[in-house]
mmCIF file of C-alpha atoms in Angstrom:
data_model
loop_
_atom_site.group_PDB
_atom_site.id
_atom_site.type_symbol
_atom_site.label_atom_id
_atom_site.label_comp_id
_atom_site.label_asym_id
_atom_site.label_seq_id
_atom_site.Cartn_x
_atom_site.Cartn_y
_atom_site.Cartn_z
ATOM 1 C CA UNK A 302 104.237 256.957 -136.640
ATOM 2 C CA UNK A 303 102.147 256.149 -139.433
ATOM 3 C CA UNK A 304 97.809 255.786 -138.881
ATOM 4 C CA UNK A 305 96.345 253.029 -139.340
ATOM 5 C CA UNK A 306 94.979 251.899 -142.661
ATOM 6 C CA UNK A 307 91.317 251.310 -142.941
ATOM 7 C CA UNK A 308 89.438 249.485 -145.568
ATOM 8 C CA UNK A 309 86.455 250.809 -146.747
ATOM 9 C CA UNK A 310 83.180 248.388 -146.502
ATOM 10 C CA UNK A 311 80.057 249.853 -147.650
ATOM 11 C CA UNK A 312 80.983 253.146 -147.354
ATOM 12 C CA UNK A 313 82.437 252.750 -143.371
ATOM 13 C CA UNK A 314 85.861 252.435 -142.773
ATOM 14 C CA UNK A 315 87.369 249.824 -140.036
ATOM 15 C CA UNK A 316 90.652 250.533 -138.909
ATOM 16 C CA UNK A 317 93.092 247.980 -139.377
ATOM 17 C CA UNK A 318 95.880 247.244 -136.408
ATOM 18 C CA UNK A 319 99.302 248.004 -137.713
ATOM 19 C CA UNK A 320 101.686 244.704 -138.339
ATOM 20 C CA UNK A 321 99.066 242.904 -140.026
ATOM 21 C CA UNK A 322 97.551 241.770 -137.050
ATOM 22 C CA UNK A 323 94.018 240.905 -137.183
ATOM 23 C CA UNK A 324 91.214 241.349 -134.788
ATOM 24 C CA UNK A 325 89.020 238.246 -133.784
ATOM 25 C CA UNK A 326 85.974 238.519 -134.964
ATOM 26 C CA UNK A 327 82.847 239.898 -132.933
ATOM 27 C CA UNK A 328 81.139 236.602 -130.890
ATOM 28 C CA UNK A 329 83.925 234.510 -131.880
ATOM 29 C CA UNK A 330 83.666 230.633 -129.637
ATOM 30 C CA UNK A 331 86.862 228.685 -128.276
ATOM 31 C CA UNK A 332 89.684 227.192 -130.678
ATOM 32 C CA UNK A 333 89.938 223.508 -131.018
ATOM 33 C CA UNK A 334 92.652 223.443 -128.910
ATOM 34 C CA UNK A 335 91.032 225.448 -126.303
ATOM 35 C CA UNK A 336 88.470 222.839 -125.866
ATOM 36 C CA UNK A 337 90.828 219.763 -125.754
ATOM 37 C CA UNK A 338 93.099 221.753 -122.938
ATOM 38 C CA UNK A 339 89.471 222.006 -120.963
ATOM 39 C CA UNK A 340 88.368 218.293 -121.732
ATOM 40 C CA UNK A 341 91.908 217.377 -120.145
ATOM 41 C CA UNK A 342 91.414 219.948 -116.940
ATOM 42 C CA UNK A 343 88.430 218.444 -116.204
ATOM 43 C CA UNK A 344 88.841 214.658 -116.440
ATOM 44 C CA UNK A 345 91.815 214.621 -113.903
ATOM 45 C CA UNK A 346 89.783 217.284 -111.703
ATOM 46 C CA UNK A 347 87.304 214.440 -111.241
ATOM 47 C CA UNK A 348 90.123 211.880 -110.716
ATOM 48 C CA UNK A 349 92.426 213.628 -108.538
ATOM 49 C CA UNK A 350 89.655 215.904 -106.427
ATOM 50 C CA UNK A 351 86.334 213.489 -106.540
ATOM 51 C CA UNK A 352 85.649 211.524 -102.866
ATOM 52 C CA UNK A 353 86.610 208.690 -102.619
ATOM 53 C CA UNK A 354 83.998 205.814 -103.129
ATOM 54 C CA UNK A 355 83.158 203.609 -100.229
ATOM 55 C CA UNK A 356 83.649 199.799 -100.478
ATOM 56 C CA UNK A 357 80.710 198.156 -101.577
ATOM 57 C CA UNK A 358 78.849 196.325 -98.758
ATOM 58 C CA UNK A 359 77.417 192.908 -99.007
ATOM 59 C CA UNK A 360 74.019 193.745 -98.579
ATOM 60 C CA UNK A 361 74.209 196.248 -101.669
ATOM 61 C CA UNK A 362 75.121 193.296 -103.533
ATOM 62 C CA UNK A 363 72.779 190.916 -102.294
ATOM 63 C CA UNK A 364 70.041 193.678 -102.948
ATOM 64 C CA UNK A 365 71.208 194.368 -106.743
ATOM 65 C CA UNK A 366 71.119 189.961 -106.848
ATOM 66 C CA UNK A 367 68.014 189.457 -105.842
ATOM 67 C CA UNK A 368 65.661 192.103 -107.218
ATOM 68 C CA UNK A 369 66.193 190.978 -110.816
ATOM 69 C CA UNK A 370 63.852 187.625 -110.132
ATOM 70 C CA UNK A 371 66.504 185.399 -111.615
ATOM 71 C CA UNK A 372 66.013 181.360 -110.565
ATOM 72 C CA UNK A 373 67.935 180.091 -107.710
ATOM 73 C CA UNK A 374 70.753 178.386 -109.482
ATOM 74 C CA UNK A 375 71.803 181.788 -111.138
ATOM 75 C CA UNK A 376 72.249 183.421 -107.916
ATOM 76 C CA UNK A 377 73.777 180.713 -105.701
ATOM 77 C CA UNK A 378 76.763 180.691 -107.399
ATOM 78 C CA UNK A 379 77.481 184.234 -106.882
ATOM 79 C CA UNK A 380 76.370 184.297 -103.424
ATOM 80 C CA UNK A 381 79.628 181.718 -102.953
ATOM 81 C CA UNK A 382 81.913 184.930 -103.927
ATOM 82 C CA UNK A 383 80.198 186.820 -101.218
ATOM 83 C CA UNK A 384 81.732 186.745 -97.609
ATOM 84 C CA UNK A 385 79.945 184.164 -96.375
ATOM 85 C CA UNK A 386 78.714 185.545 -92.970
ATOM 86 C CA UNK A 387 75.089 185.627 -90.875
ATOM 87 C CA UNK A 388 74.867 189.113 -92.267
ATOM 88 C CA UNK A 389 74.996 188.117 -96.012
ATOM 89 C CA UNK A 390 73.112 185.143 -95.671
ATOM 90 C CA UNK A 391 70.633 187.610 -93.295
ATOM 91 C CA UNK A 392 70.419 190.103 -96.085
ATOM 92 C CA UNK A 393 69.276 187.255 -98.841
ATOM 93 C CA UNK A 394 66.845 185.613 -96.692
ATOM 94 C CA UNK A 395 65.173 188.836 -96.194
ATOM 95 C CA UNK A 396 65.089 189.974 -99.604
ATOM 96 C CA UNK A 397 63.846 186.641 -101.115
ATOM 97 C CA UNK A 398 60.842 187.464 -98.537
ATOM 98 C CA UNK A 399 60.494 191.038 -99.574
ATOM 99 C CA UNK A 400 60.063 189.894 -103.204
ATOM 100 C CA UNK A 401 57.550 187.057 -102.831
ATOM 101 C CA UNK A 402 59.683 184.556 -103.323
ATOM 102 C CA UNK A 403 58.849 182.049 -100.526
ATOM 103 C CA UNK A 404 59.912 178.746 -101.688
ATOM 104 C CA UNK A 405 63.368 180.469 -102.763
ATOM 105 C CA UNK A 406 63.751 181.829 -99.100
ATOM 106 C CA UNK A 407 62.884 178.762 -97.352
ATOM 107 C CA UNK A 408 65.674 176.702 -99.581
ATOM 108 C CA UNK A 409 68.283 178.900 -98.518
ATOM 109 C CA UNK A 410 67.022 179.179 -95.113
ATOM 110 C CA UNK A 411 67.374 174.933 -94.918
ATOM 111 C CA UNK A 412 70.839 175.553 -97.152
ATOM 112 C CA UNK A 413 72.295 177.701 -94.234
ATOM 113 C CA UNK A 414 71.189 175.184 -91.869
ATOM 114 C CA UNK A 415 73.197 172.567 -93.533
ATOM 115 C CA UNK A 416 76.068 174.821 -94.364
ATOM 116 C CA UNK A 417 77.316 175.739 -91.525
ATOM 117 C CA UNK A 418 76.308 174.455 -87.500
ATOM 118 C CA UNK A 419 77.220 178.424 -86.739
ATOM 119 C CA UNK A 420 74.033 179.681 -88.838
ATOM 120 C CA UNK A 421 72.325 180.921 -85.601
ATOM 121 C CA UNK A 422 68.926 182.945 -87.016
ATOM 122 C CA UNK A 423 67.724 186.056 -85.193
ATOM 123 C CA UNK A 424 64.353 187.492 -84.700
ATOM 124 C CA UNK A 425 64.445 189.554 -87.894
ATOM 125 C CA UNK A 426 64.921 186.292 -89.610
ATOM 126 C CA UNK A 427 62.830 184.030 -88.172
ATOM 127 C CA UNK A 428 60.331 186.634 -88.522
ATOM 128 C CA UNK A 429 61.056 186.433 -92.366
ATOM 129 C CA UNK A 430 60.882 182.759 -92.614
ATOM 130 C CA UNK A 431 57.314 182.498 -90.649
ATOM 131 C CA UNK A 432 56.126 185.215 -93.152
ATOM 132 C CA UNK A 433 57.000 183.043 -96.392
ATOM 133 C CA UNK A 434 56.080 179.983 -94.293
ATOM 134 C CA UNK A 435 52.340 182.010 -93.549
ATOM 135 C CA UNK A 436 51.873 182.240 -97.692
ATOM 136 C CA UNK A 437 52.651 178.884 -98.387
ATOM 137 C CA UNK A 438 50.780 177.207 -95.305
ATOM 138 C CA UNK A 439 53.445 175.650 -94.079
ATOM 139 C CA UNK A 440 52.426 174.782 -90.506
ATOM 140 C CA UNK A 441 54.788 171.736 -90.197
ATOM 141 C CA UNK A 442 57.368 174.032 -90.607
ATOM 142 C CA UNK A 443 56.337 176.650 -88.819
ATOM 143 C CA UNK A 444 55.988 174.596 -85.559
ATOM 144 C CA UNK A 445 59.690 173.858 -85.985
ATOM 145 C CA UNK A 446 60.486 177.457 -86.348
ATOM 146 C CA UNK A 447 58.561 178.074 -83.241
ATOM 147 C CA UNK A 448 60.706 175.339 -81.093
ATOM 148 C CA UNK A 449 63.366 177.652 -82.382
ATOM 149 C CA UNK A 450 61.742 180.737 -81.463
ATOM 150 C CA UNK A 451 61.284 179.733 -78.104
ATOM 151 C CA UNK A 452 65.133 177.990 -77.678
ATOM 152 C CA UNK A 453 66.976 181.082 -78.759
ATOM 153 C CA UNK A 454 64.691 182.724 -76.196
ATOM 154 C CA UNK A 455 62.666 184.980 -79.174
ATOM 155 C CA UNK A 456 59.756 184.237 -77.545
ATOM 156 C CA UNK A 457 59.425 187.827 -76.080
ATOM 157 C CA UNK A 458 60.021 189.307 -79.076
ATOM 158 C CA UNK A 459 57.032 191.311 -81.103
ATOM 159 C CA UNK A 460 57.736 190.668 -84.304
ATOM 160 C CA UNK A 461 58.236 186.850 -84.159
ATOM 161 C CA UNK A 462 55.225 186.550 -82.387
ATOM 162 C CA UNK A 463 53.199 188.717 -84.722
ATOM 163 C CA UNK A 464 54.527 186.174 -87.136
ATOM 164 C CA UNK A 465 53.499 183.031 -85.318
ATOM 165 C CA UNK A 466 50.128 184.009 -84.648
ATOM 166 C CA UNK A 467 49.757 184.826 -88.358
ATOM 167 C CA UNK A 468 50.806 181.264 -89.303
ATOM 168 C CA UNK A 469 48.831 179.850 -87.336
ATOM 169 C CA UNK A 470 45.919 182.159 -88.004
ATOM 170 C CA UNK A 471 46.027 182.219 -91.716
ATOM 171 C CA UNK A 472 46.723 177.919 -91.515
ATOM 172 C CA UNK A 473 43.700 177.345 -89.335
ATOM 173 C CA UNK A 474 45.595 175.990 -86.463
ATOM 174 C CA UNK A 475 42.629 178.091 -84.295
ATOM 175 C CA UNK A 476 43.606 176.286 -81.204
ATOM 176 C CA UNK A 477 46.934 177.308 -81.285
ATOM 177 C CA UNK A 478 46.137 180.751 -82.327
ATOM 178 C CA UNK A 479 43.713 181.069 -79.134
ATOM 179 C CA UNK A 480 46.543 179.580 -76.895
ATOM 180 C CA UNK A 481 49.717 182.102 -78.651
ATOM 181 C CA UNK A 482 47.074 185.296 -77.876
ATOM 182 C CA UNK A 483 46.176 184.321 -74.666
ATOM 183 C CA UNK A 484 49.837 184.276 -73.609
ATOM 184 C CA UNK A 485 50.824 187.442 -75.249
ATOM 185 C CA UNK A 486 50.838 190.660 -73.115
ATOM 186 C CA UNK A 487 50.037 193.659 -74.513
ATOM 187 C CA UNK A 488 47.864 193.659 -78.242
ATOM 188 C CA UNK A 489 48.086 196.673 -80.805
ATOM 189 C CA UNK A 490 45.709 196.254 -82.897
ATOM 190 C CA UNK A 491 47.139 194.265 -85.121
ATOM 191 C CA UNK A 492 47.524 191.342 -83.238
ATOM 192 C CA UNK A 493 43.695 191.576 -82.201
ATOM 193 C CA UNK A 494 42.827 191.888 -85.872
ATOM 194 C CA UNK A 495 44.959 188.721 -86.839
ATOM 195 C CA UNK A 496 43.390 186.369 -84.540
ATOM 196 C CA UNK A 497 39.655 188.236 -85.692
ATOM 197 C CA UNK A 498 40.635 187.369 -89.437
ATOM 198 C CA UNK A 499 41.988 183.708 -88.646
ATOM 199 C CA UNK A 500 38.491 183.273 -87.277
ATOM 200 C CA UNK A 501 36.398 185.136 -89.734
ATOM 201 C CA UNK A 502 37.606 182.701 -92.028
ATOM 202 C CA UNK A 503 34.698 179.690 -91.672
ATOM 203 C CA UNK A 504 30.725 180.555 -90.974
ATOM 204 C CA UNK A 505 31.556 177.486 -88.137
ATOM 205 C CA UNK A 506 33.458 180.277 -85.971
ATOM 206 C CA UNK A 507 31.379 183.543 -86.347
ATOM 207 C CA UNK A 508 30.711 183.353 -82.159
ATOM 208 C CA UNK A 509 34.231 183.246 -81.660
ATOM 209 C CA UNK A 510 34.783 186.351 -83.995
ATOM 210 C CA UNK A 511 32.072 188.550 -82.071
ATOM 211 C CA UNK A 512 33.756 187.143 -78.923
ATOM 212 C CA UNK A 513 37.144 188.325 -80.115
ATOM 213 C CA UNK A 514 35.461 191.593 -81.473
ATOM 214 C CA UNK A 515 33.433 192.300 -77.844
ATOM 215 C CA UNK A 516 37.065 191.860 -75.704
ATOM 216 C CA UNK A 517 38.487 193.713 -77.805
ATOM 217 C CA UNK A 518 36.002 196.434 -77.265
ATOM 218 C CA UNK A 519 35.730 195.748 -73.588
ATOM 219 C CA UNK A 520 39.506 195.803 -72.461
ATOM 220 C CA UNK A 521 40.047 199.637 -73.778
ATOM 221 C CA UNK A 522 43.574 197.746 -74.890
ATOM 222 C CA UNK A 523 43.123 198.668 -78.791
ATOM 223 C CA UNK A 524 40.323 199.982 -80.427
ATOM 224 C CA UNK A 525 38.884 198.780 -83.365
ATOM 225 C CA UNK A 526 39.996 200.438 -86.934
ATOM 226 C CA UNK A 527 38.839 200.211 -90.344
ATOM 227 C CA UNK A 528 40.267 196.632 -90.960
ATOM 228 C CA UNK A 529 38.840 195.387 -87.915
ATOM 229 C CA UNK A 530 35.258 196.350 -89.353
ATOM 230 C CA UNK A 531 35.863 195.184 -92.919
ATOM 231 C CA UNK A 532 36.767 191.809 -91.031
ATOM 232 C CA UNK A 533 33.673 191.921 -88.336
ATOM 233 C CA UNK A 534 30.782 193.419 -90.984
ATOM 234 C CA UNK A 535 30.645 190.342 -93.121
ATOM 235 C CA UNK A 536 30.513 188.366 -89.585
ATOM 236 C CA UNK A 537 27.692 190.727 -88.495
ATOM 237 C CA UNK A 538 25.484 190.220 -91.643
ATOM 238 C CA UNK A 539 25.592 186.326 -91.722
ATOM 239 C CA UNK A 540 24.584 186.204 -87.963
ATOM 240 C CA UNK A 541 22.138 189.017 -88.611
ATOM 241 C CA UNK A 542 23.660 190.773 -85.623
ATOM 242 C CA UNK A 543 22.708 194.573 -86.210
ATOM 243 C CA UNK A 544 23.982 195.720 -82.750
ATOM 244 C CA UNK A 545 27.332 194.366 -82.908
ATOM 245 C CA UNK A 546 27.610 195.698 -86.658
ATOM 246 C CA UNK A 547 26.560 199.317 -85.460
ATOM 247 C CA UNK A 548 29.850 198.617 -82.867
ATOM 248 C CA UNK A 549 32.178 197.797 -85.321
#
Protein backbone atom coordinates (compact mmCIF):
# COMPACT_ATOMS: atom_id res chain seq x y z
CA UNK A 1 0.00 0.00 0.00
CA UNK A 2 1.27 3.20 -0.98
CA UNK A 3 1.95 6.30 2.04
CA UNK A 4 0.30 8.99 2.00
CA UNK A 5 1.35 12.07 0.10
CA UNK A 6 2.04 15.17 2.03
CA UNK A 7 2.33 18.67 0.81
CA UNK A 8 4.85 20.70 2.07
CA UNK A 9 3.66 24.22 3.75
CA UNK A 10 6.32 26.27 5.15
CA UNK A 11 8.65 23.77 5.52
CA UNK A 12 5.99 21.11 7.53
CA UNK A 13 4.46 18.50 5.79
CA UNK A 14 0.55 17.51 6.34
CA UNK A 15 -0.34 14.24 5.30
CA UNK A 16 -2.94 13.98 2.88
CA UNK A 17 -5.77 10.98 3.22
CA UNK A 18 -5.50 8.68 0.28
CA UNK A 19 -8.62 8.92 -2.40
CA UNK A 20 -8.55 12.52 -2.44
CA UNK A 21 -10.48 12.86 0.49
CA UNK A 22 -10.12 15.94 2.39
CA UNK A 23 -10.10 16.68 6.03
CA UNK A 24 -12.52 19.42 7.47
CA UNK A 25 -10.86 22.04 8.53
CA UNK A 26 -9.79 22.70 12.30
CA UNK A 27 -13.01 24.71 14.17
CA UNK A 28 -15.07 24.20 11.24
CA UNK A 29 -19.29 25.37 12.23
CA UNK A 30 -22.47 23.42 10.85
CA UNK A 31 -23.37 23.21 6.96
CA UNK A 32 -26.34 25.07 5.73
CA UNK A 33 -28.18 22.17 5.62
CA UNK A 34 -27.30 21.15 9.03
CA UNK A 35 -28.94 24.16 10.38
CA UNK A 36 -32.22 23.97 8.32
CA UNK A 37 -32.57 20.02 9.47
CA UNK A 38 -32.27 21.64 13.26
CA UNK A 39 -34.66 24.70 12.55
CA UNK A 40 -37.20 21.87 11.35
CA UNK A 41 -36.46 19.47 14.63
CA UNK A 42 -37.20 22.08 16.71
CA UNK A 43 -40.35 23.83 15.44
CA UNK A 44 -42.45 20.54 15.50
CA UNK A 45 -40.71 19.66 19.00
CA UNK A 46 -42.58 22.72 20.26
CA UNK A 47 -45.76 21.74 18.34
CA UNK A 48 -46.02 18.18 18.94
CA UNK A 49 -44.34 18.08 22.75
CA UNK A 50 -45.34 21.80 24.19
CA UNK A 51 -48.53 21.65 26.95
CA UNK A 52 -51.28 22.29 25.91
CA UNK A 53 -52.67 25.90 26.52
CA UNK A 54 -55.65 26.34 28.73
CA UNK A 55 -58.83 28.05 27.40
CA UNK A 56 -58.82 31.53 28.04
CA UNK A 57 -61.16 32.56 30.91
CA UNK A 58 -63.46 35.47 30.86
CA UNK A 59 -62.00 37.33 33.47
CA UNK A 60 -58.50 37.30 31.58
CA UNK A 61 -60.31 38.99 28.96
CA UNK A 62 -62.21 41.36 30.82
CA UNK A 63 -58.82 42.24 32.64
CA UNK A 64 -56.76 42.74 29.21
CA UNK A 65 -60.34 45.12 28.21
CA UNK A 66 -60.35 47.19 30.79
CA UNK A 67 -56.82 48.17 31.79
CA UNK A 68 -56.18 49.98 28.51
CA UNK A 69 -58.62 53.10 29.73
CA UNK A 70 -60.52 52.98 26.48
CA UNK A 71 -64.23 54.94 26.69
CA UNK A 72 -67.20 52.90 27.37
CA UNK A 73 -68.58 52.52 23.91
CA UNK A 74 -65.26 50.75 22.76
CA UNK A 75 -65.58 48.13 25.27
CA UNK A 76 -69.33 47.41 25.39
CA UNK A 77 -69.39 46.01 22.26
CA UNK A 78 -66.90 43.43 22.98
CA UNK A 79 -68.19 42.65 26.29
CA UNK A 80 -71.49 41.38 24.05
CA UNK A 81 -69.01 38.50 22.61
CA UNK A 82 -68.25 37.56 26.13
CA UNK A 83 -70.48 34.85 27.88
CA UNK A 84 -72.70 36.92 29.35
CA UNK A 85 -72.83 35.58 32.98
CA UNK A 86 -72.73 37.24 36.82
CA UNK A 87 -69.11 36.24 36.68
CA UNK A 88 -68.18 38.34 33.56
CA UNK A 89 -70.27 41.09 34.33
CA UNK A 90 -68.65 40.56 38.20
CA UNK A 91 -65.18 40.70 36.78
CA UNK A 92 -65.90 44.24 34.79
CA UNK A 93 -67.59 45.89 37.55
CA UNK A 94 -64.67 45.23 39.67
CA UNK A 95 -62.07 46.24 37.41
CA UNK A 96 -63.76 49.54 36.31
CA UNK A 97 -63.45 50.15 40.29
CA UNK A 98 -59.89 49.04 40.52
CA UNK A 99 -58.97 51.58 37.80
CA UNK A 100 -60.78 54.70 39.01
CA UNK A 101 -63.23 54.65 36.77
CA UNK A 102 -66.41 55.28 38.84
CA UNK A 103 -68.90 56.73 36.58
CA UNK A 104 -67.95 53.80 34.01
CA UNK A 105 -68.69 51.17 36.83
CA UNK A 106 -71.82 52.59 38.00
CA UNK A 107 -73.26 52.62 34.14
CA UNK A 108 -72.69 49.11 33.81
CA UNK A 109 -73.73 48.35 37.21
CA UNK A 110 -77.45 50.18 36.21
CA UNK A 111 -76.86 48.34 32.51
CA UNK A 112 -76.89 44.86 34.28
CA UNK A 113 -79.80 45.89 36.19
CA UNK A 114 -81.75 46.52 33.12
CA UNK A 115 -80.30 43.64 31.21
CA UNK A 116 -81.26 40.98 32.77
CA UNK A 117 -83.96 40.56 36.14
CA UNK A 118 -81.30 37.51 37.03
CA UNK A 119 -78.34 40.14 37.70
CA UNK A 120 -78.37 39.29 41.47
CA UNK A 121 -75.04 41.37 42.96
CA UNK A 122 -72.98 39.83 45.76
CA UNK A 123 -71.06 41.33 48.54
CA UNK A 124 -67.85 41.64 46.53
CA UNK A 125 -69.87 43.75 44.23
CA UNK A 126 -71.83 45.78 46.11
CA UNK A 127 -68.79 46.43 47.97
CA UNK A 128 -67.32 47.74 44.58
CA UNK A 129 -70.20 49.86 43.69
CA UNK A 130 -70.33 51.71 47.33
CA UNK A 131 -66.54 52.32 46.78
CA UNK A 132 -67.04 54.26 43.32
CA UNK A 133 -70.32 55.55 44.80
CA UNK A 134 -67.92 56.90 48.12
CA UNK A 135 -65.61 59.00 45.34
CA UNK A 136 -68.28 60.47 43.60
CA UNK A 137 -70.62 61.30 46.71
CA UNK A 138 -73.26 59.60 45.64
CA UNK A 139 -75.40 59.18 48.77
CA UNK A 140 -78.75 58.88 46.86
CA UNK A 141 -77.39 56.00 45.46
CA UNK A 142 -75.78 54.60 48.02
CA UNK A 143 -78.95 54.44 50.24
CA UNK A 144 -80.42 52.31 47.46
CA UNK A 145 -77.49 50.05 47.49
CA UNK A 146 -77.91 49.73 51.16
CA UNK A 147 -81.82 48.60 50.84
CA UNK A 148 -80.05 46.05 48.73
CA UNK A 149 -77.47 45.24 51.11
CA UNK A 150 -79.78 44.57 53.70
CA UNK A 151 -82.53 42.47 51.25
CA UNK A 152 -79.98 40.02 49.97
CA UNK A 153 -79.19 39.69 53.68
CA UNK A 154 -75.31 41.35 53.19
CA UNK A 155 -75.87 43.13 56.06
CA UNK A 156 -73.50 40.86 58.16
CA UNK A 157 -71.01 41.02 55.86
CA UNK A 158 -67.52 43.09 56.63
CA UNK A 159 -66.72 44.35 53.64
CA UNK A 160 -70.10 45.88 52.60
CA UNK A 161 -70.33 47.43 55.73
CA UNK A 162 -66.83 48.85 55.71
CA UNK A 163 -68.17 50.28 52.51
CA UNK A 164 -71.35 51.82 53.82
CA UNK A 165 -69.89 53.48 56.63
CA UNK A 166 -67.33 55.00 54.25
CA UNK A 167 -70.13 56.49 52.11
CA UNK A 168 -71.68 57.77 54.50
CA UNK A 169 -68.61 59.01 56.31
CA UNK A 170 -66.81 60.58 53.46
CA UNK A 171 -70.68 62.19 52.24
CA UNK A 172 -71.33 63.70 55.63
CA UNK A 173 -74.37 61.72 56.32
CA UNK A 174 -72.82 61.83 60.25
CA UNK A 175 -76.08 60.65 61.57
CA UNK A 176 -76.15 57.73 59.67
CA UNK A 177 -72.56 57.01 60.14
CA UNK A 178 -73.13 57.18 64.12
CA UNK A 179 -76.25 54.87 63.72
CA UNK A 180 -74.23 52.05 60.98
CA UNK A 181 -71.19 51.99 63.91
CA UNK A 182 -73.28 51.70 66.67
CA UNK A 183 -74.88 48.57 65.18
CA UNK A 184 -71.75 46.96 64.03
CA UNK A 185 -70.11 44.34 66.34
CA UNK A 186 -66.72 44.01 66.45
CA UNK A 187 -64.31 47.28 64.99
CA UNK A 188 -60.64 46.73 63.58
CA UNK A 189 -59.31 49.63 63.39
CA UNK A 190 -60.30 50.61 60.39
CA UNK A 191 -63.74 50.98 60.93
CA UNK A 192 -62.94 53.18 64.13
CA UNK A 193 -60.68 55.31 61.98
CA UNK A 194 -63.45 55.82 59.23
CA UNK A 195 -66.05 57.13 61.42
CA UNK A 196 -62.88 59.42 63.28
CA UNK A 197 -62.09 60.84 59.66
CA UNK A 198 -65.89 61.38 58.61
CA UNK A 199 -65.90 63.53 61.71
CA UNK A 200 -62.58 65.22 61.57
CA UNK A 201 -63.85 66.62 58.56
CA UNK A 202 -65.68 70.13 59.97
CA UNK A 203 -64.16 72.27 63.15
CA UNK A 204 -68.30 71.96 64.09
CA UNK A 205 -67.57 68.16 65.16
CA UNK A 206 -64.08 68.17 66.88
CA UNK A 207 -66.06 66.86 70.41
CA UNK A 208 -67.40 64.12 68.58
CA UNK A 209 -63.86 63.18 67.16
CA UNK A 210 -62.18 63.16 70.78
CA UNK A 211 -65.34 61.23 71.79
CA UNK A 212 -64.76 58.69 69.05
CA UNK A 213 -60.92 58.86 69.79
CA UNK A 214 -61.49 58.34 73.94
CA UNK A 215 -63.92 54.94 73.20
CA UNK A 216 -61.78 53.90 71.15
CA UNK A 217 -59.07 54.08 73.69
CA UNK A 218 -61.32 52.97 76.48
CA UNK A 219 -62.90 49.68 75.00
CA UNK A 220 -59.25 47.91 74.51
CA UNK A 221 -61.29 46.80 71.07
CA UNK A 222 -58.53 48.42 68.62
CA UNK A 223 -55.85 50.53 69.41
CA UNK A 224 -55.03 53.52 67.83
CA UNK A 225 -52.26 53.47 64.82
CA UNK A 226 -50.49 55.97 62.92
CA UNK A 227 -53.57 57.04 60.78
CA UNK A 228 -55.65 57.35 63.68
CA UNK A 229 -53.13 60.12 65.04
CA UNK A 230 -52.57 61.89 61.72
CA UNK A 231 -56.53 62.11 61.84
CA UNK A 232 -56.84 63.09 65.81
CA UNK A 233 -53.50 65.63 65.94
CA UNK A 234 -54.99 68.27 63.74
CA UNK A 235 -58.28 67.79 66.05
CA UNK A 236 -56.04 68.14 69.14
CA UNK A 237 -54.32 71.43 68.03
CA UNK A 238 -57.54 73.39 67.04
CA UNK A 239 -59.15 72.49 70.47
CA UNK A 240 -55.81 73.13 72.12
CA UNK A 241 -56.22 69.76 73.81
CA UNK A 242 -52.51 68.77 74.80
CA UNK A 243 -53.59 65.69 76.86
CA UNK A 244 -55.59 64.01 74.37
CA UNK A 245 -52.77 64.82 71.67
CA UNK A 246 -50.04 63.19 74.02
CA UNK A 247 -52.81 59.98 73.77
CA UNK A 248 -52.98 59.80 70.30
Amino acid sequence: MAPPTAVVDGGGAVPQPQGGRQQPAAGGGFSFTGIIRMVVFWYFASKFFSPAKKPTEPSALVSNLFHKSQPMSHWLSPVGMLQRNFKTWASIIRSLCVDSRHNEALSFYQHCLKDSAAFKPDHQVLAAILKSCSALLASNLGKCLHSCVVKQGHDSCHFTNKALLNLYAKCGLLDDCQKMFDQLGHCDPVIWNIVLSGFSGSSKHDTDVMRVFRTMHSSGEAMPNSVSAAIVLPVCARMGNLNAGKMA
